[in-house]
Coordinates of C-alpha atoms in Angstrom, one line a residue:
Chain M
S1 CA 0.2 0.1 0.1
Q2 CA 1.0 3.5 -0.6
Q3 CA 1.9 5.9 2.0
G4 CA 3.9 8.2 0.9
E5 CA 2.3 10.5 -1.2
E6 CA 4.6 13.6 -2.7
D7 CA 3.0 16.4 -3.7
P8 CA 3.0 17.9 -6.7
Q9 CA 3.4 15.2 -8.6
A10 CA 5.4 17.2 -12.2
L11 CA 7.5 20.7 -11.2
S12 CA 8.4 22.2 -14.5
I13 CA 10.4 25.2 -13.1
Q14 CA 13.7 28.2 -14.3
E15 CA 16.7 27.0 -13.2
G16 CA 18.1 28.7 -10.5
E17 CA 15.1 28.6 -8.6
N18 CA 14.4 27.1 -5.6
A19 CA 12.4 23.3 -5.9
T20 CA 10.4 22.0 -3.1
M21 CA 8.7 18.7 -3.1
N22 CA 6.6 17.6 -0.8
C23 CA 5.6 14.2 1.2
S24 CA 2.7 13.1 3.2
Y25 CA 2.6 9.1 5.0
K26 CA -0.4 8.0 7.1
T27 CA 1.4 6.3 10.2
S28 CA 3.8 6.7 12.6
I29 CA 7.4 6.3 11.2
N30 CA 10.3 5.8 12.4
N31 CA 12.6 7.3 9.6
L32 CA 11.8 9.0 6.4
Q33 CA 14.2 8.8 2.8
W34 CA 14.7 10.4 0.3
Y35 CA 15.8 9.3 -3.2
R36 CA 16.3 10.4 -6.6
Q37 CA 15.9 9.1 -10.1
N38 CA 17.6 9.8 -12.8
S39 CA 15.2 8.5 -16.4
G40 CA 15.4 4.0 -16.4
R41 CA 18.0 4.7 -13.6
G42 CA 18.5 3.5 -10.5
L43 CA 17.8 5.6 -7.2
V44 CA 20.2 7.4 -5.0
H45 CA 19.7 8.5 -1.4
L46 CA 19.9 11.7 -0.7
I47 CA 19.1 11.9 2.6
L48 CA 17.6 10.1 5.3
I49 CA 16.1 12.2 8.7
R50 CA 15.0 10.0 11.7
S51 CA 11.3 11.0 13.5
N52 CA 12.8 12.6 15.7
E53 CA 15.0 15.2 13.6
R54 CA 13.1 18.3 12.7
E55 CA 15.9 19.4 9.5
K56 CA 18.5 18.1 7.6
H57 CA 21.5 19.6 5.4
S58 CA 23.4 18.1 2.4
G59 CA 24.9 21.2 0.1
R60 CA 21.8 22.4 -1.8
L61 CA 19.2 19.9 0.1
R62 CA 17.2 20.9 2.9
V63 CA 15.1 18.5 4.5
T64 CA 12.4 19.1 7.0
L65 CA 9.9 16.1 8.9
D66 CA 6.8 17.0 11.2
T67 CA 5.8 14.0 13.2
S68 CA 2.8 15.6 14.1
K69 CA 1.2 16.8 10.1
K70 CA 3.2 13.5 9.1
S71 CA 4.9 15.4 6.1
S72 CA 7.6 16.5 5.1
S73 CA 9.6 18.7 2.3
L74 CA 12.4 18.4 0.6
L75 CA 14.0 21.5 -0.7
I76 CA 17.1 22.3 -3.5
T77 CA 18.2 25.4 -3.6
A78 CA 19.2 27.5 -7.3
S79 CA 18.6 24.1 -9.6
R80 CA 20.9 23.2 -12.1
A81 CA 19.7 21.3 -14.8
A82 CA 21.1 18.4 -13.6
D83 CA 19.0 18.2 -10.5
T84 CA 15.8 16.6 -12.9
A85 CA 15.0 14.1 -12.0
S86 CA 12.1 12.1 -10.3
Y87 CA 12.7 12.6 -6.6
F88 CA 10.7 9.6 -4.1
C89 CA 10.1 9.4 -0.6
A90 CA 10.3 6.7 1.5
T91 CA 8.5 5.7 5.2
A92 CA 10.5 3.3 7.5
S93 CA 6.8 1.9 9.1
L94 CA 6.6 -0.9 11.4
T95 CA 3.8 -3.7 9.9
D96 CA 3.8 -6.4 11.3
S97 CA 6.5 -6.5 13.6
N98 CA 9.2 -6.2 10.7
Y99 CA 10.1 -2.1 9.5
Q100 CA 9.6 -1.7 5.7
L101 CA 9.9 0.8 3.5
I102 CA 6.6 2.4 1.5
W103 CA 7.6 4.1 -0.8
G104 CA 5.2 6.8 -2.5
A105 CA 4.8 7.5 -6.2
G106 CA 7.0 10.5 -6.3
T107 CA 7.6 13.6 -8.2
K108 CA 8.8 14.3 -11.1
L109 CA 11.4 17.8 -11.2
I110 CA 12.4 19.7 -14.7
I111 CA 15.0 22.3 -14.6
K112 CA 14.4 24.5 -17.4
P113 CA 18.1 25.9 -19.1
Chain L
E1 CA 33.9 0.8 -6.0
A2 CA 31.0 -0.5 -4.3
Q3 CA 27.6 -1.1 -6.1
V4 CA 25.0 -3.4 -6.9
T5 CA 24.9 -4.9 -9.7
Q6 CA 22.3 -6.9 -12.1
N7 CA 21.6 -8.7 -14.9
P8 CA 21.0 -8.4 -18.0
R9 CA 20.4 -4.4 -17.8
Y10 CA 17.2 -5.7 -20.1
L11 CA 15.2 -8.4 -21.8
I12 CA 12.3 -9.6 -23.9
T13 CA 10.8 -13.1 -23.8
V14 CA 7.8 -14.9 -23.9
T15 CA 4.7 -15.6 -21.9
G16 CA 6.0 -19.2 -19.6
K17 CA 9.9 -18.8 -20.5
K18 CA 11.0 -19.5 -17.1
L19 CA 13.8 -16.9 -16.8
T20 CA 16.7 -15.1 -13.3
V21 CA 17.1 -11.9 -13.2
T22 CA 20.6 -11.9 -10.4
C23 CA 21.5 -9.5 -8.1
S24 CA 24.4 -9.4 -7.1
Q25 CA 26.6 -7.2 -3.8
N26 CA 29.8 -6.0 -2.9
M27 CA 29.7 -4.4 0.2
N28 CA 28.6 -7.9 2.8
H29 CA 25.1 -6.4 3.0
E30 CA 23.0 -8.5 5.2
Y31 CA 19.7 -6.7 3.5
M32 CA 18.6 -7.3 0.1
S33 CA 15.0 -7.1 -1.6
W34 CA 13.8 -6.5 -4.7
Y35 CA 11.4 -3.8 -6.0
R36 CA 9.0 -3.8 -9.5
Q37 CA 8.9 -0.3 -10.6
D38 CA 5.5 0.4 -12.3
P39 CA 4.5 3.7 -14.3
G40 CA 2.4 6.3 -11.3
L41 CA 2.5 2.5 -9.1
G42 CA 6.2 4.0 -7.3
L43 CA 8.1 1.4 -5.9
R44 CA 6.5 -1.8 -4.8
Q45 CA 8.3 -4.6 -3.0
I46 CA 8.2 -7.6 -4.1
Y47 CA 10.7 -10.0 -1.9
Y48 CA 13.0 -9.2 1.1
S49 CA 15.7 -11.6 2.6
M50 CA 17.2 -10.1 6.2
N51 CA 20.0 -12.9 6.5
V52 CA 21.6 -15.7 4.0
E53 CA 18.6 -18.6 3.7
V54 CA 16.0 -15.7 5.0
T55 CA 13.5 -14.5 2.7
D56 CA 10.0 -13.2 2.7
K57 CA 6.9 -11.7 1.1
G58 CA 6.9 -8.0 0.4
D59 CA 4.4 -6.7 -1.1
V60 CA 3.2 -8.3 -4.7
P61 CA 5.5 -11.7 -4.3
E62 CA 3.0 -13.6 -6.5
G63 CA 4.6 -14.7 -10.1
Y64 CA 8.0 -14.7 -8.7
K65 CA 10.9 -16.4 -5.9
V66 CA 14.0 -15.8 -5.2
S67 CA 16.5 -17.2 -2.3
R68 CA 19.7 -16.6 -0.7
K69 CA 22.4 -18.8 -0.6
E70 CA 25.3 -16.5 -0.6
K71 CA 25.5 -13.0 1.0
R72 CA 26.2 -11.3 -2.2
N73 CA 23.5 -12.7 -4.2
F74 CA 19.6 -12.6 -4.6
P75 CA 18.6 -13.7 -7.9
L76 CA 15.4 -12.6 -8.7
I77 CA 13.4 -15.9 -10.5
L78 CA 9.8 -15.8 -13.0
E79 CA 9.1 -19.4 -13.2
S80 CA 6.6 -18.4 -15.8
P81 CA 6.5 -15.2 -16.9
S82 CA 3.7 -14.0 -17.8
P83 CA 2.7 -10.0 -19.7
N84 CA 1.3 -8.6 -16.2
Q85 CA 5.4 -9.0 -14.7
T86 CA 6.0 -6.6 -17.7
S87 CA 8.0 -3.6 -15.5
L88 CA 11.0 -2.4 -14.1
Y89 CA 12.9 -4.6 -11.9
F90 CA 15.6 -3.6 -9.3
C91 CA 17.8 -5.0 -6.6
A92 CA 18.5 -3.0 -3.2
S93 CA 20.3 -3.9 -0.5
S94 CA 21.9 -2.4 3.1
F95 CA 24.0 -2.6 5.4
T96 CA 21.3 -4.3 8.3
S97 CA 18.0 -3.5 10.1
G98 CA 16.6 -3.7 6.2
S99 CA 14.5 -0.5 5.7
L100 CA 16.3 0.9 8.4
Q101 CA 18.7 2.3 6.9
T102 CA 20.2 3.4 3.4
Q103 CA 19.3 1.4 0.5
Y104 CA 21.5 0.9 -2.4
F105 CA 20.3 0.5 -5.6
G106 CA 21.5 -1.6 -9.0
P107 CA 21.0 0.3 -12.0
G108 CA 17.3 -2.0 -13.1
T109 CA 16.3 -4.7 -15.0
R110 CA 14.1 -4.1 -17.9
L111 CA 12.2 -6.9 -18.6
L112 CA 8.9 -7.2 -21.6
V113 CA 7.1 -10.3 -21.4
L114 CA 5.1 -11.0 -24.8

């Protein structure tokens, strides 16, 4: 079942602008992870944020987590053409005594030069 | 170089012809899993393995088999492929505690079943 839901489904912005993607989920989580996928390729891990953390940074990436609203956002600052990709959030939740990663359908980001 | 490899990368086959997609990781990871990715559906887990000889079903295991005889390898077997198994398949691995940790993905295998 889909837990993480990314919003928007697609986003097109000019190079240099900031891009913000959101992820909402339904159940309590241990952590939330963001991944990037270039067209047809494997996913690459970006950031993992634990449930007791509120914000994390990595280079031009900033991730926030609001467990009270069950939502996370991924901000890419000063976007570049190379940031064009699909971005997925995945939530690690306890399911039937095992932790499972549940994935959203992704946000397709297009950076226009 | 630390990586997850999959073979083949592309495969066209016919309904009912058994096939195996191999997955290998060189990072000594305990946890490995298989996903399929279909447009608009995100990633769905097929099977996962917490360690050697320990495998379990994910969300969509029907029509698939796996084995974990060695730590580094986790092949995906389609005994009798059907057209609804046409998809993009990814193998992934992580150190321990399965989904609690960063997943490392292979490059993907694009399968077309005619």
